[in-house]
GROMACS .gro file of C-alpha atoms in nm:
model
  464
    1MET     CA    1  11.792   1.798   7.999
    2GLN     CA    2  12.008   2.048   7.738
    3LEU     CA    3  11.792   2.237   7.465
    4SER     CA    4  11.946   2.281   7.098
    5GLU     CA    5  11.997   2.495   6.938
    6GLU     CA    6  11.681   2.525   6.682
    7GLU     CA    7  11.483   2.404   6.954
    8GLU     CA    8  11.591   2.742   7.186
    9ASP     CA    9  11.543   2.916   6.882
   10TYR     CA   10  11.190   2.779   6.838
   11ASN     CA   11  11.124   2.856   7.209
   12LEU     CA   12  11.242   3.191   7.200
   13SER     CA   13  10.995   3.312   6.911
   14LEU     CA   14  10.697   3.189   7.046
   15SER     CA   15  10.773   3.349   7.362
   16LYS     CA   16  10.831   3.650   7.155
   17PHE     CA   17  10.553   3.562   6.958
   18GLU     CA   18  10.311   3.578   7.285
   19SER     CA   19  10.450   3.870   7.416
   20MET     CA   20  10.348   4.057   7.149
   21LEU     CA   21   9.970   3.967   7.174
   22LYS     CA   22   9.940   4.104   7.475
   23THR     CA   23  10.193   4.394   7.402
   24ASN     CA   24  10.018   4.509   7.144
   25LYS     CA   25  10.342   4.579   6.955
   26VAL     CA   26  10.367   4.466   6.596
   27LEU     CA   27  10.716   4.254   6.635
   28PHE     CA   28  10.915   4.095   6.255
   29PHE     CA   29  10.941   3.751   6.287
   30ASP     CA   30  11.077   3.592   5.952
   31SER     CA   31  10.867   3.373   5.754
   32GLU     CA   32  11.019   3.041   5.902
   33GLU     CA   33  10.969   3.125   6.216
   34PHE     CA   34  10.553   3.201   6.111
   35GLU     CA   35  10.578   2.876   5.989
   36GLU     CA   36  10.686   2.697   6.300
   37ILE     CA   37  10.518   2.931   6.589
   38ILE     CA   38  10.185   2.882   6.333
   39LEU     CA   39  10.193   2.514   6.282
   40HIS     CA   40  10.278   2.498   6.674
   41TYR     CA   41   9.914   2.586   6.738
   42LEU     CA   42   9.730   2.368   6.503
   43ASP     CA   43   9.884   2.070   6.633
   44MET     CA   44   9.777   2.177   6.980
   45GLY     CA   45   9.440   2.263   6.861
   46LYS     CA   46   9.474   2.668   6.966
   47ALA     CA   47   9.277   2.739   6.582
   48ASN     CA   48   9.233   3.096   6.714
   49LEU     CA   49   9.591   3.188   6.802
   50ALA     CA   50   9.734   2.974   6.481
   51LYS     CA   51   9.452   3.224   6.274
   52LYS     CA   52   9.633   3.511   6.396
   53ALA     CA   53   9.990   3.404   6.409
   54LEU     CA   54   9.826   3.353   5.977
   55LYS     CA   55   9.752   3.650   5.969
   56LEU     CA   56   9.995   3.885   6.117
   57ALA     CA   57  10.220   3.681   5.903
   58LEU     CA   58  10.060   3.768   5.525
   59GLU     CA   59  10.059   4.121   5.628
   60GLN     CA   60  10.454   4.088   5.668
   61HIS     CA   61  10.541   3.834   5.448
   62PRO     CA   62  10.237   3.870   5.140
   63LYS     CA   63  10.463   3.623   4.903
   64SER     CA   64  10.582   3.390   5.074
   65THR     CA   65  10.471   3.022   4.907
   66GLY     CA   66  10.556   2.902   5.241
   67LEU     CA   67  10.333   3.094   5.476
   68LYS     CA   68  10.050   3.028   5.120
   69LEU     CA   69  10.061   2.691   5.228
   70VAL     CA   70  10.032   2.668   5.607
   71GLN     CA   71   9.718   2.884   5.535
   72VAL     CA   72   9.615   2.595   5.308
   73GLU     CA   73   9.723   2.341   5.546
   74MET     CA   74   9.460   2.577   5.761
   75LEU     CA   75   9.145   2.546   5.570
   76VAL     CA   76   9.183   2.158   5.501
   77TYR     CA   77   9.214   2.167   5.877
   78GLU     CA   78   8.891   2.414   5.921
   79ASP     CA   79   8.771   2.176   5.565
   80LYS     CA   80   8.732   2.485   5.372
   81LEU     CA   81   8.861   2.241   5.125
   82ASP     CA   82   8.758   2.429   4.824
   83ILE     CA   83   8.925   2.742   4.902
   84ALA     CA   84   9.236   2.560   4.914
   85GLU     CA   85   9.215   2.369   4.669
   86LYS     CA   86   9.181   2.742   4.440
   87LEU     CA   87   9.465   2.853   4.652
   88LEU     CA   88   9.683   2.607   4.574
   89ASN     CA   89   9.600   2.639   4.194
   90GLU     CA   90   9.706   2.976   4.220
   91LEU     CA   91   9.998   2.896   4.374
   92TYR     CA   92  10.097   2.588   4.134
   93ALA     CA   93  10.106   2.838   3.873
   94ILE     CA   94  10.401   2.993   3.988
   95GLU     CA   95  10.560   2.654   4.128
   96PRO     CA   96  10.433   2.394   3.972
   97THR     CA   97  10.776   2.230   4.071
   98ASN     CA   98  10.684   2.259   4.460
   99GLU     CA   99  10.622   1.880   4.635
  100GLU     CA  100  10.432   2.076   4.875
  101ILE     CA  101  10.177   2.129   4.700
  102TYR     CA  102  10.136   1.831   4.536
  103ILE     CA  103  10.074   1.652   4.869
  104GLN     CA  104   9.888   1.918   5.011
  105LYS     CA  105   9.652   1.864   4.677
  106ALA     CA  106   9.682   1.478   4.816
  107ASN     CA  107   9.559   1.551   5.160
  108ILE     CA  108   9.237   1.769   4.991
  109TYR     CA  109   9.163   1.411   4.766
  110SER     CA  110   9.229   1.206   5.087
  111LYS     CA  111   8.966   1.386   5.264
  112ARG     CA  112   8.709   1.357   4.964
  113ASP     CA  113   8.789   0.950   4.957
  114ASN     CA  114   8.971   1.019   4.687
  115HIS     CA  115   9.251   0.807   4.768
  116GLU     CA  116   9.369   0.691   4.407
  117LYS     CA  117   9.374   1.026   4.357
  118ALA     CA  118   9.553   1.134   4.627
  119VAL     CA  119   9.847   0.892   4.516
  120GLU     CA  120   9.875   0.981   4.125
  121LEU     CA  121   9.930   1.337   4.333
  122LEU     CA  122  10.233   1.150   4.601
  123GLN     CA  123  10.372   0.987   4.349
  124GLU     CA  124  10.450   1.344   4.115
  125ALA     CA  125  10.510   1.436   4.458
  126LEU     CA  126  10.793   1.209   4.501
  127LYS     CA  127  10.989   1.347   4.114
  128TYR     CA  128  10.995   1.671   4.329
  129THR     CA  129  11.110   1.595   4.673
  130ASP     CA  130  11.436   1.542   4.901
  131ASP     CA  131  11.211   1.416   5.179
  132PHE     CA  132  11.113   1.039   5.011
  133ALA     CA  133  11.043   0.924   5.355
  134ASP     CA  134  10.790   1.107   5.416
  135VAL     CA  135  10.608   1.132   5.061
  136TYR     CA  136  10.636   0.717   5.107
  137ASN     CA  137  10.469   0.685   5.412
  138LEU     CA  138  10.222   0.992   5.298
  139ILE     CA  139  10.108   0.701   5.016
  140GLY     CA  140  10.102   0.467   5.259
  141MET     CA  141   9.858   0.585   5.473
  142GLU     CA  142   9.623   0.594   5.173
  143TYR     CA  143   9.623   0.268   5.026
  144LEU     CA  144   9.568   0.148   5.415
  145PHE     CA  145   9.294   0.388   5.344
  146MET     CA  146   9.196   0.169   5.032
  147ASP     CA  147   9.194  -0.133   5.207
  148SER     CA  148   9.521  -0.230   4.951
  149LEU     CA  149   9.707  -0.391   5.243
  150GLU     CA  150   9.991  -0.525   4.964
  151LEU     CA  151  10.081  -0.191   4.828
  152ALA     CA  152  10.062   0.000   5.186
  153LYS     CA  153  10.320  -0.246   5.327
  154GLU     CA  154  10.556  -0.168   5.043
  155ASN     CA  155  10.500   0.136   5.092
  156PHE     CA  156  10.540   0.178   5.463
  157ALA     CA  157  10.872  -0.062   5.387
  158LYS     CA  158  11.030   0.221   5.117
  159CYS     CA  159  10.908   0.443   5.360
  160LEU     CA  160  11.164   0.277   5.608
  161GLU     CA  161  11.468   0.263   5.360
  162GLU     CA  162  11.473   0.610   5.317
  163ASP     CA  163  11.476   0.651   5.679
  164PHE     CA  164  11.537   0.411   6.007
  165ASP     CA  165  11.410   0.498   6.269
  166ASP     CA  166  11.056   0.642   6.143
  167GLN     CA  167  10.895   0.456   6.408
  168SER     CA  168  10.535   0.496   6.248
  169ALA     CA  169  10.643   0.325   5.989
  170LEU     CA  170  10.781   0.060   6.126
  171TYR     CA  171  10.455   0.011   6.358
  172ASN     CA  172  10.242   0.029   6.021
  173VAL     CA  173  10.452  -0.207   5.800
  174VAL     CA  174  10.433  -0.459   6.104
  175TYR     CA  175  10.025  -0.434   6.125
  176CYS     CA  176   9.976  -0.506   5.777
  177TYR     CA  177  10.181  -0.735   5.783
  178GLU     CA  178   9.949  -0.919   6.036
  179PHE     CA  179   9.621  -0.761   5.922
  180LEU     CA  180   9.803  -1.028   5.579
  181ASP     CA  181   9.804  -1.257   5.853
  182GLN     CA  182  10.138  -1.299   5.770
  183ASN     CA  183  10.287  -1.301   6.112
  184GLU     CA  184  10.643  -1.513   6.028
  185GLU     CA  185  10.661  -1.287   5.655
  186ALA     CA  186  10.672  -0.967   5.867
  187ILE     CA  187  10.929  -1.185   6.147
  188ALA     CA  188  11.146  -1.199   5.853
  189PHE     CA  189  11.120  -0.869   5.767
  190LEU     CA  190  11.180  -0.697   6.075
  191GLU     CA  191  11.516  -0.994   6.185
  192LYS     CA  192  11.612  -0.792   5.835
  193TYR     CA  193  11.558  -0.489   5.924
  194ILE     CA  194  11.703  -0.539   6.261
  195ASP     CA  195  12.006  -0.601   5.995
  196LYS     CA  196  12.039  -0.258   5.942
  197ASN     CA  197  11.904  -0.156   6.274
  198PRO     CA  198  11.993  -0.392   6.526
  199TYR     CA  199  11.968  -0.114   6.843
  200SER     CA  200  11.609  -0.092   6.777
  201GLU     CA  201  11.423  -0.175   7.040
  202ILE     CA  202  11.061  -0.147   6.900
  203ALA     CA  203  11.178  -0.367   6.647
  204TRP     CA  204  11.280  -0.595   6.874
  205HIS     CA  205  10.939  -0.603   7.060
  206GLN     CA  206  10.729  -0.657   6.761
  207ILE     CA  207  10.910  -0.987   6.731
  208GLY     CA  208  10.873  -1.089   7.042
  209ARG     CA  209  10.443  -0.990   6.981
  210LEU     CA  210  10.466  -1.216   6.653
  211SER     CA  211  10.656  -1.484   6.823
  212TYR     CA  212  10.378  -1.436   7.149
  213GLY     CA  213  10.133  -1.458   6.901
  214LEU     CA  214  10.269  -1.765   6.692
  215LYS     CA  215  10.270  -1.960   7.049
  216LYS     CA  216  10.724  -1.931   7.001
  217TYR     CA  217  10.728  -1.827   7.377
  218GLU     CA  218  11.111  -1.885   7.343
  219GLU     CA  219  11.182  -1.667   7.125
  220ALA     CA  220  10.959  -1.421   7.206
  221ILE     CA  221  11.154  -1.384   7.518
  222ARG     CA  222  11.445  -1.362   7.388
  223ALA     CA  223  11.350  -1.086   7.141
  224PHE     CA  224  11.161  -0.883   7.402
  225ASP     CA  225  11.535  -0.937   7.570
  226TYR     CA  226  11.692  -0.750   7.420
  227ALA     CA  227  11.437  -0.482   7.376
  228THR     CA  228  11.485  -0.453   7.784
  229LEU     CA  229  11.880  -0.478   7.727
  230ILE     CA  230  11.835  -0.100   7.480
  231ASP     CA  231  11.579   0.061   7.685
  232GLU     CA  232  11.590  -0.048   8.019
  233ASP     CA  233  11.274   0.151   8.082
  234PHE     CA  234  11.076  -0.061   7.796
  235MET     CA  235  10.758  -0.095   8.016
  236GLY     CA  236  10.572  -0.294   7.773
  237ALA     CA  237  10.830  -0.592   7.653
  238PHE     CA  238  10.819  -0.677   8.080
  239MET     CA  239  10.482  -0.683   8.057
  240GLU     CA  240  10.501  -0.887   7.735
  241LYS     CA  241  10.824  -1.135   7.855
  242ALA     CA  242  10.619  -1.165   8.155
  243LYS     CA  243  10.281  -1.305   7.980
  244ALA     CA  244  10.583  -1.525   7.767
  245TYR     CA  245  10.699  -1.669   8.027
  246GLU     CA  246  10.327  -1.725   8.231
  247ARG     CA  247  10.297  -1.940   7.915
  248LEU     CA  248  10.590  -2.201   7.938
  249LYS     CA  249  10.527  -2.187   8.325
  250ARG     CA  250  10.763  -2.074   8.422
  251TYR     CA  251  10.646  -1.844   8.714
  252GLU     CA  252  10.841  -1.747   8.910
  253ASP     CA  253  11.076  -1.581   8.624
  254ALA     CA  254  10.708  -1.406   8.508
  255ILE     CA  255  10.615  -1.253   8.889
  256GLU     CA  256  11.015  -1.100   8.884
  257SER     CA  257  10.906  -0.921   8.466
  258TYR     CA  258  10.562  -0.819   8.630
  259GLN     CA  259  10.692  -0.685   8.928
  260ARG     CA  260  10.949  -0.480   8.711
  261THR     CA  261  10.684  -0.297   8.506
  262ILE     CA  262  10.550  -0.196   8.890
  263GLU     CA  263  10.887  -0.055   8.896
  264LEU     CA  264  10.875   0.180   8.643
  265GLU     CA  265  10.548   0.312   8.686
  266ASP     CA  266  10.249   0.310   8.979
  267ALA     CA  267  10.127   0.006   9.015
  268THR     CA  268   9.890  -0.119   8.766
  269SER     CA  269   9.594  -0.363   8.850
  270TYR     CA  270   9.662  -0.597   8.548
  271ALA     CA  271  10.033  -0.664   8.674
  272LEU     CA  272   9.859  -0.730   9.079
  273LEU     CA  273   9.635  -0.959   8.940
  274ARG     CA  274   9.877  -1.165   8.694
  275ILE     CA  275  10.185  -1.169   8.989
  276GLY     CA  276   9.868  -1.382   9.223
  277LYS     CA  277   9.762  -1.589   8.927
  278CYS     CA  278  10.155  -1.667   8.949
  279PHE     CA  279  10.119  -1.688   9.321
  280GLU     CA  280   9.872  -1.968   9.343
  281LYS     CA  281   9.985  -2.162   9.029
  282LEU     CA  282  10.333  -2.165   9.238
  283GLY     CA  283  10.086  -2.350   9.574
  284ASN     CA  284  10.210  -2.008   9.690
  285LYS     CA  285   9.792  -1.899   9.885
  286VAL     CA  286   9.916  -1.613  10.112
  287GLU     CA  287  10.052  -1.477   9.846
  288ALA     CA  288   9.857  -1.441   9.590
  289LEU     CA  289   9.575  -1.332   9.785
  290LYS     CA  290   9.807  -1.059   9.911
  291TYR     CA  291   9.860  -0.964   9.548
  292PHE     CA  292   9.458  -1.014   9.468
  293ASN     CA  293   9.347  -0.805   9.763
  294GLN     CA  294   9.614  -0.555   9.635
  295THR     CA  295   9.487  -0.516   9.305
  296VAL     CA  296   9.076  -0.503   9.414
  297HIS     CA  297   9.228  -0.206   9.615
  298GLU     CA  298   9.400  -0.017   9.327
  299ASP     CA  299   9.132  -0.054   9.087
  300PRO     CA  300   8.825  -0.143   9.318
  301LEU     CA  301   8.566  -0.167   8.981
  302LEU     CA  302   8.829  -0.430   8.825
  303ASP     CA  303   8.590  -0.690   8.767
  304LYS     CA  304   8.878  -0.942   8.756
  305GLY     CA  305   9.035  -0.900   9.056
  306TRP     CA  306   8.660  -0.946   9.232
  307ILE     CA  307   8.648  -1.270   8.994
  308ALA     CA  308   9.028  -1.360   9.100
  309ILE     CA  309   8.916  -1.347   9.434
  310THR     CA  310   8.632  -1.537   9.403
  311ASP     CA  311   8.763  -1.864   9.198
  312PHE     CA  312   9.091  -1.850   9.421
  313TYR     CA  313   8.793  -1.938   9.775
  314VAL     CA  314   8.607  -2.195   9.525
  315ARG     CA  315   8.899  -2.386   9.512
  316GLN     CA  316   8.977  -2.337   9.859
  317LYS     CA  317   8.623  -2.464   9.922
  318ASN     CA  318   8.542  -2.202  10.156
  319PHE     CA  319   8.166  -2.051   9.951
  320ASP     CA  320   8.061  -1.809  10.200
  321LYS     CA  321   8.328  -1.624  10.099
  322ALA     CA  322   8.301  -1.647   9.751
  323LEU     CA  323   7.978  -1.566   9.703
  324TYR     CA  324   8.031  -1.215   9.845
  325TYR     CA  325   8.330  -1.129   9.609
  326VAL     CA  326   8.084  -1.303   9.304
  327ASN     CA  327   7.878  -1.071   9.435
  328LYS     CA  328   8.118  -0.769   9.439
  329ALA     CA  329   8.206  -0.828   9.030
  330LEU     CA  330   7.830  -0.850   8.953
  331ALA     CA  331   7.793  -0.526   9.113
  332ILE     CA  332   8.018  -0.395   8.832
  333ASP     CA  333   7.895  -0.625   8.520
  334ASN     CA  334   7.610  -0.764   8.593
  335GLU     CA  335   7.484  -0.906   8.234
  336ASN     CA  336   7.849  -1.120   8.277
  337ARG     CA  337   7.727  -1.481   8.222
  338LEU     CA  338   8.019  -1.589   8.353
  339TYR     CA  339   7.942  -1.429   8.668
  340TRP     CA  340   7.611  -1.556   8.698
  341LYS     CA  341   7.800  -1.907   8.638
  342ARG     CA  342   8.011  -1.851   8.889
  343PHE     CA  343   7.736  -1.760   9.120
  344ALA     CA  344   7.466  -2.006   8.996
  345THR     CA  345   7.707  -2.285   9.087
  346ILE     CA  346   7.857  -2.120   9.421
  347ASN     CA  347   7.530  -2.051   9.518
  348LYS     CA  348   7.439  -2.465   9.420
  349SER     CA  349   7.714  -2.581   9.645
  350LEU     CA  350   7.610  -2.440   9.950
  351ASN     CA  351   7.202  -2.532   9.867
  352GLN     CA  352   7.035  -2.234   9.811
  353PHE     CA  353   6.924  -2.353   9.505
  354GLU     CA  354   6.659  -2.117   9.408
  355GLU     CA  355   6.967  -1.866   9.451
  356ALA     CA  356   7.102  -2.125   9.175
  357GLU     CA  357   6.812  -2.104   8.938
  358PHE     CA  358   6.863  -1.770   8.982
  359GLY     CA  359   7.196  -1.737   8.812
  360TYR     CA  360   7.170  -1.969   8.550
  361ARG     CA  361   6.884  -1.819   8.453
  362LYS     CA  362   7.066  -1.497   8.383
  363ALA     CA  363   7.365  -1.675   8.323
  364VAL     CA  364   7.193  -1.782   7.987
  365GLU     CA  365   6.944  -1.470   7.961
  366ASN     CA  366   7.292  -1.315   7.921
  367GLY     CA  367   7.382  -1.544   7.601
  368ASP     CA  368   7.560  -1.866   7.773
  369TYR     CA  369   7.397  -2.090   7.548
  370GLN     CA  370   7.699  -2.423   7.719
  371LEU     CA  371   7.483  -2.789   7.725
  372ASP     CA  372   7.640  -2.767   8.058
  373THR     CA  373   7.480  -2.423   8.146
  374TRP     CA  374   7.137  -2.582   8.022
  375LEU     CA  375   7.168  -2.885   8.211
  376PHE     CA  376   7.232  -2.759   8.559
  377TRP     CA  377   6.961  -2.496   8.548
  378VAL     CA  378   6.690  -2.779   8.415
  379ASP     CA  379   6.869  -2.985   8.675
  380ILE     CA  380   6.758  -2.743   8.969
  381LEU     CA  381   6.427  -2.647   8.825
  382GLN     CA  382   6.310  -3.065   8.912
  383TYR     CA  383   6.474  -3.041   9.207
  384LEU     CA  384   6.237  -2.764   9.276
  385GLY     CA  385   5.989  -2.891   9.202
  386GLU     CA  386   5.954  -2.636   8.856
  387PHE     CA  387   5.846  -2.974   8.629
  388GLU     CA  388   5.656  -2.768   8.369
  389THR     CA  389   5.890  -2.456   8.315
  390ALA     CA  390   6.204  -2.765   8.264
  391ALA     CA  391   5.997  -2.928   8.035
  392PHE     CA  392   6.026  -2.561   7.895
  393THR     CA  393   6.365  -2.482   7.896
  394LEU     CA  394   6.464  -2.843   7.734
  395LEU     CA  395   6.258  -2.748   7.432
  396GLN     CA  396   6.440  -2.433   7.408
  397ALA     CA  397   6.724  -2.619   7.491
  398CYS     CA  398   6.676  -2.819   7.214
  399GLU     CA  399   6.688  -2.534   6.956
  400TYR     CA  400   7.095  -2.549   7.048
  401PHE     CA  401   7.151  -2.894   7.106
  402PRO     CA  402   6.852  -3.073   6.900
  403GLU     CA  403   6.994  -3.383   6.883
  404GLN     CA  404   7.144  -3.466   7.253
  405TYR     CA  405   7.086  -3.774   7.479
  406GLU     CA  406   7.173  -3.602   7.734
  407ILE     CA  407   6.802  -3.314   7.719
  408GLU     CA  408   6.616  -3.633   7.550
  409TYR     CA  409   6.611  -3.849   7.921
  410ARG     CA  410   6.568  -3.574   8.040
  411LEU     CA  411   6.227  -3.490   7.786
  412ALA     CA  412   6.130  -3.843   7.903
  413GLY     CA  413   6.188  -3.848   8.280
  414ILE     CA  414   5.983  -3.479   8.289
  415TYR     CA  415   5.684  -3.585   8.124
  416PHE     CA  416   5.668  -3.912   8.255
  417ILE     CA  417   5.614  -3.727   8.615
  418LEU     CA  418   5.356  -3.465   8.446
  419ASN     CA  419   5.135  -3.805   8.348
  420GLU     CA  420   5.246  -3.685   7.917
  421GLU     CA  421   5.293  -4.033   7.802
  422GLU     CA  422   5.309  -3.992   7.475
  423LYS     CA  423   5.571  -3.703   7.499
  424ALA     CA  424   5.739  -3.897   7.770
  425THR     CA  425   5.742  -4.253   7.554
  426PHE     CA  426   5.825  -3.967   7.202
  427HIS     CA  427   6.144  -3.872   7.387
  428LEU     CA  428   6.251  -4.222   7.593
  429SER     CA  429   6.221  -4.326   7.235
  430ASN     CA  430   6.534  -4.054   7.107
  431GLY     CA  431   6.685  -4.057   7.374
  432LEU     CA  432   6.746  -4.524   7.309
  433ARG     CA  433   6.805  -4.368   6.962
  434LEU     CA  434   7.120  -4.174   7.019
  435ASN     CA  435   7.234  -4.354   7.350
  436PHE     CA  436   7.138  -4.670   7.501
  437THR     CA  437   7.423  -4.659   7.702
  438ASN     CA  438   7.392  -4.415   7.904
  439ILE     CA  439   6.981  -4.481   7.983
  440THR     CA  440   7.170  -4.434   8.312
  441VAL     CA  441   7.141  -4.071   8.296
  442LEU     CA  442   6.698  -4.148   8.350
  443GLU     CA  443   6.819  -4.413   8.644
  444GLU     CA  444   6.982  -4.154   8.783
  445LEU     CA  445   6.789  -3.848   8.775
  446PHE     CA  446   6.401  -4.007   8.766
  447PRO     CA  447   6.438  -4.295   9.030
  448VAL     CA  448   6.078  -4.269   9.023
  449VAL     CA  449   6.051  -4.303   8.673
  450TRP     CA  450   6.281  -4.578   8.629
  451ALA     CA  451   6.139  -4.819   8.850
  452ARG     CA  452   5.805  -4.816   8.672
  453LYS     CA  453   5.755  -5.176   8.518
  454ASN     CA  454   5.598  -4.917   8.177
  455VAL     CA  455   5.942  -4.767   8.115
  456GLN     CA  456   6.161  -5.131   8.179
  457SER     CA  457   5.922  -5.243   7.962
  458PHE     CA  458   5.921  -5.012   7.656
  459ILE     CA  459   6.337  -4.982   7.748
  460LYS     CA  460   6.368  -5.400   7.712
  461LYS     CA  461   6.198  -5.367   7.322
  462HIS     CA  462   6.408  -5.126   7.248
  463LYS     CA  463   6.670  -5.352   7.351
  464LYS     CA  464   6.557  -5.646   7.203
   0.00000   0.00000   0.00000
């Protein structure tokens, strides 16, 4: 790629300066060259080289306002705000119409969290600047810091009016719309933007993303298509398009888009995983498993990959293999309640009840408070003869589900087994009050209790 004349001069200046440092010869640079060199080192995080360049620059050009403004920038960078402000005041006395002085003062006030004053100074800078886009962008950022999203949005939009190609302003204006939950309005804004700048792949991509969020998947795909036509290497657009195809259950198209992302970059575990899931939806188990295996080969620490293989084998009712793979996932994330629930369910299917009980317990300990998890756990405890623990667990569940007949009937059955008649009849009464029809829960889970004459008598009285 051929460099422009400006880029060649810039690279030559840098090489010349670095050569000078090595040889200790003092060479002459004009003030603009020095500004570029210093700012380059600041951008690279090489503060020491920037300081050396600034020292030499001020020795050669002691009256240069531009270099003194760069000095201010360095002082702000080092958090020496008071010194920077003093120097700016001196410069203001000499050049009160220099917009950069107002911009740097605004930067200092912003650093001090006085964003209102920063905006005031930036609005003053607008009177003297030729670069309106940059100042509007800075004002927008100050309003973002103040959480004034409407005003931020307005200024980022003004920035785009001045400079269509300012991608950061485009992203920021969309961010403001999204934060304000104005996705439809954001799409309308982007469509107007595209009328003036039809070859902006960023704008098309953002329309696609917003449409996807609104579940308008066909519109999303159309927008992503435009983005990828403009930029054939736009991996993000291909990835998002694939997700939209999945939502529409167009799995072949989704696979094609995911595979395009793999062509553009090295295979990502996410793309491989999604391709596997698409093949599974298409009923192609061989290809599905192949891609799931590629996923964990690509990223052995991706627990979602191991879980995908786990779920694949669960659906095949191959619980031995499913158990092997869920253990792989748990080795990576042993605090995931959903993985523990899978572990428990798989062990239950293998009639490994002690392991299943452990799994349900771990699921609850890690935040799974779903009713079915509590009930599965209690039913396993009951099967293991742990009636007192089962009763204690059900009472814990009552805190989350205070009026639940399935809990009440289970408590009734367990207390009858424990010969705690008063508690048993209390919970049986609750269950009958909440849902008489589903008294079958007691019959199915506690047939011995169900057969008792006193229980049948109590149910008949309640029925009357």
